[in-house]
């Protein structure tokens, strides 16, 4: 069994990875990728780094012939485009969702621009279709759709519904309204 956190950029995938890791799962990711991303998008003097960790594998890890099989029993992050191309194998997937307008605000603050696909009308429907495609994969034992705002509002309830092998109380300490930038969930 391989456990996968998926979603679009800025939808809460890193937060979910951090929560699952705090709950006891072994997350596999590249520290070099974290350093690379923060160097690219953070402040040169180190006064601002966008994420403590992105929880991403290095690009070559995703392309390797043994991907994702070598991560048996572990937790990995695979953004939605990559998840749609995953080879057959027993997986459980949680897909993070967030309204397109919140993703756009976060992307603009983070990257300075927003990809055209996010600004196009129908982005939310495109994400819903992607989730349905994942659900149709026989190799995925479960594909759960989780909304960012719901995780922020009641992490223990959302994490408990997933029925993943985690300590829910420890995992639920990670999502925080304070970190809910560009979100209606912050004020709730």
XYZ file of C-alpha atoms in Angstrom:
188
model
C 0.000 0.000 0.000
C 1.282 3.432 -0.952
C -0.291 6.552 0.559
C -0.496 9.610 -1.688
C -1.398 13.220 -0.985
C -2.433 14.979 -4.179
C -4.057 18.199 -5.327
C -3.175 21.358 -7.214
C -0.437 23.743 -6.125
C -1.411 25.891 -3.123
C -4.342 23.637 -2.168
C -2.947 22.438 1.163
C -0.966 19.390 0.053
C 2.102 20.306 2.128
C -0.077 20.968 5.168
C -1.696 17.540 4.762
C 1.696 15.872 4.349
C 2.945 17.579 7.506
C -0.176 16.466 9.411
C 0.139 12.857 8.246
C 3.827 12.816 9.156
C 3.040 14.239 12.614
C 0.442 11.490 12.936
C 3.125 8.843 12.508
C 3.342 8.107 8.790
C 6.759 7.927 7.152
C 6.804 10.705 4.561
C 9.390 10.442 1.793
C 10.544 13.670 0.137
C 13.618 15.557 -0.990
C 15.255 18.079 1.362
C 17.290 19.262 -1.652
C 13.996 20.095 -3.413
C 12.914 22.163 -0.378
C 16.170 24.120 -0.499
C 15.866 24.634 -4.252
C 12.260 25.859 -4.035
C 12.922 28.246 -1.158
C 15.994 29.639 -2.914
C 13.931 30.243 -6.040
C 10.868 31.767 -4.389
C 12.076 33.086 -1.024
C 13.996 36.216 -0.101
C 17.702 36.137 -0.957
C 18.648 37.043 2.624
C 16.588 34.136 4.006
C 14.152 36.458 5.805
C 11.235 34.776 4.052
C 10.883 31.183 2.893
C 7.522 30.215 1.412
C 7.303 26.757 3.030
C 9.225 24.982 5.747
C 8.908 21.926 3.554
C 7.207 21.209 0.230
C 7.220 17.450 0.789
C 8.036 16.839 -2.878
C 10.284 14.209 -4.324
C 12.999 15.276 -6.755
C 11.820 15.315 -10.393
C 13.945 12.289 -11.281
C 12.292 10.268 -8.489
C 8.903 10.618 -10.198
C 10.356 9.498 -13.540
C 12.264 6.468 -12.251
C 11.142 3.006 -13.419
C 10.511 1.894 -9.841
C 8.134 4.812 -9.095
C 5.957 4.566 -7.068
C 6.619 0.941 -6.064
C 9.707 1.707 -3.986
C 7.516 3.706 -1.585
C 5.510 0.721 -0.351
C 4.050 1.515 3.076
C 5.114 5.147 2.868
C 3.546 8.543 2.266
C 4.399 10.591 -0.830
C 3.099 13.748 -2.449
C 2.162 13.705 -6.112
C 0.378 16.743 -7.534
C -2.783 16.042 -9.506
C -1.184 15.966 -12.973
C 1.321 13.361 -11.809
C -1.293 11.359 -9.929
C -3.324 11.023 -13.130
C -0.287 9.367 -14.764
C 0.644 7.017 -11.922
C 1.274 3.405 -12.917
C -0.903 0.651 -11.537
C -0.326 -0.236 -7.896
C -2.277 -0.398 -4.657
C -2.657 3.156 -3.420
C -4.803 5.224 -1.140
C -5.114 8.834 -2.248
C -6.314 12.003 -0.573
C -6.864 14.911 -2.966
C -6.776 18.366 -1.450
C -9.296 20.841 -2.867
C -9.493 24.591 -2.521
C -11.640 27.138 -4.361
C -9.974 28.483 -7.514
C -10.111 32.077 -6.235
C -8.123 31.142 -3.102
C -5.588 29.181 -5.157
C -5.216 32.168 -7.508
C -4.594 34.579 -4.613
C -2.017 32.260 -3.095
C -0.274 31.620 -6.429
C -0.097 35.349 -7.169
C 1.459 36.046 -3.757
C 3.829 33.103 -4.025
C 4.913 33.204 -7.689
C 3.842 36.688 -8.768
C 1.491 35.248 -11.404
C -1.299 32.729 -11.865
C -1.296 29.918 -14.452
C -3.963 30.438 -17.112
C -5.697 27.157 -16.253
C -6.516 28.430 -12.741
C -7.965 31.698 -14.022
C -10.058 30.009 -16.711
C -13.701 29.519 -15.924
C -14.326 25.895 -15.075
C -11.121 25.224 -13.119
C -13.105 23.865 -10.153
C -15.024 21.544 -12.506
C -11.725 20.430 -14.077
C -10.467 19.444 -10.617
C -13.683 17.525 -9.934
C -13.261 15.628 -13.243
C -9.655 14.793 -12.352
C -10.814 13.310 -9.047
C -13.426 11.207 -10.850
C -10.722 9.890 -13.204
C -8.635 8.906 -10.155
C -11.643 7.197 -8.591
C -12.124 5.134 -11.753
C -8.613 3.666 -11.393
C -9.043 0.148 -10.057
C -5.592 0.238 -8.493
C -6.560 3.049 -6.125
C -8.285 1.498 -3.130
C -9.625 4.853 -1.975
C -9.635 8.380 -3.379
C -10.875 10.890 -0.828
C -11.592 14.510 -1.677
C -10.769 16.880 1.190
C -11.428 20.617 1.200
C -8.731 22.865 2.642
C -11.268 24.952 4.580
C -12.747 21.836 6.211
C -9.302 20.698 7.380
C -8.629 24.129 8.880
C -12.058 24.258 10.547
C -12.101 20.736 12.022
C -8.916 18.761 11.364
C -9.683 15.839 13.680
C -13.038 15.140 12.026
C -11.606 15.296 8.493
C -8.541 13.197 9.307
C -10.656 10.642 11.158
C -12.875 10.082 8.115
C -9.849 9.130 6.017
C -9.185 6.064 8.158
C -5.440 6.188 7.459
C -2.917 4.681 9.911
C -2.251 7.864 11.901
C -2.571 9.205 15.413
C -5.436 11.593 14.697
C -4.824 13.766 17.767
C -1.190 14.396 16.802
C -2.022 14.953 13.131
C -4.881 17.349 13.980
C -2.481 19.709 15.778
C -0.852 20.704 12.475
C -3.581 22.517 10.474
C -3.984 26.029 11.841
C -6.211 28.989 11.052
C -3.137 31.203 11.492
C -1.611 29.596 8.416
C -4.774 29.862 6.335
C -3.542 32.712 4.182
C -5.763 33.766 1.280
C -8.644 31.774 2.696
C -12.120 32.384 4.007
C -11.286 29.671 6.576
C -8.959 32.069 8.405
C -11.804 34.254 9.630
C -14.196 31.401 10.451
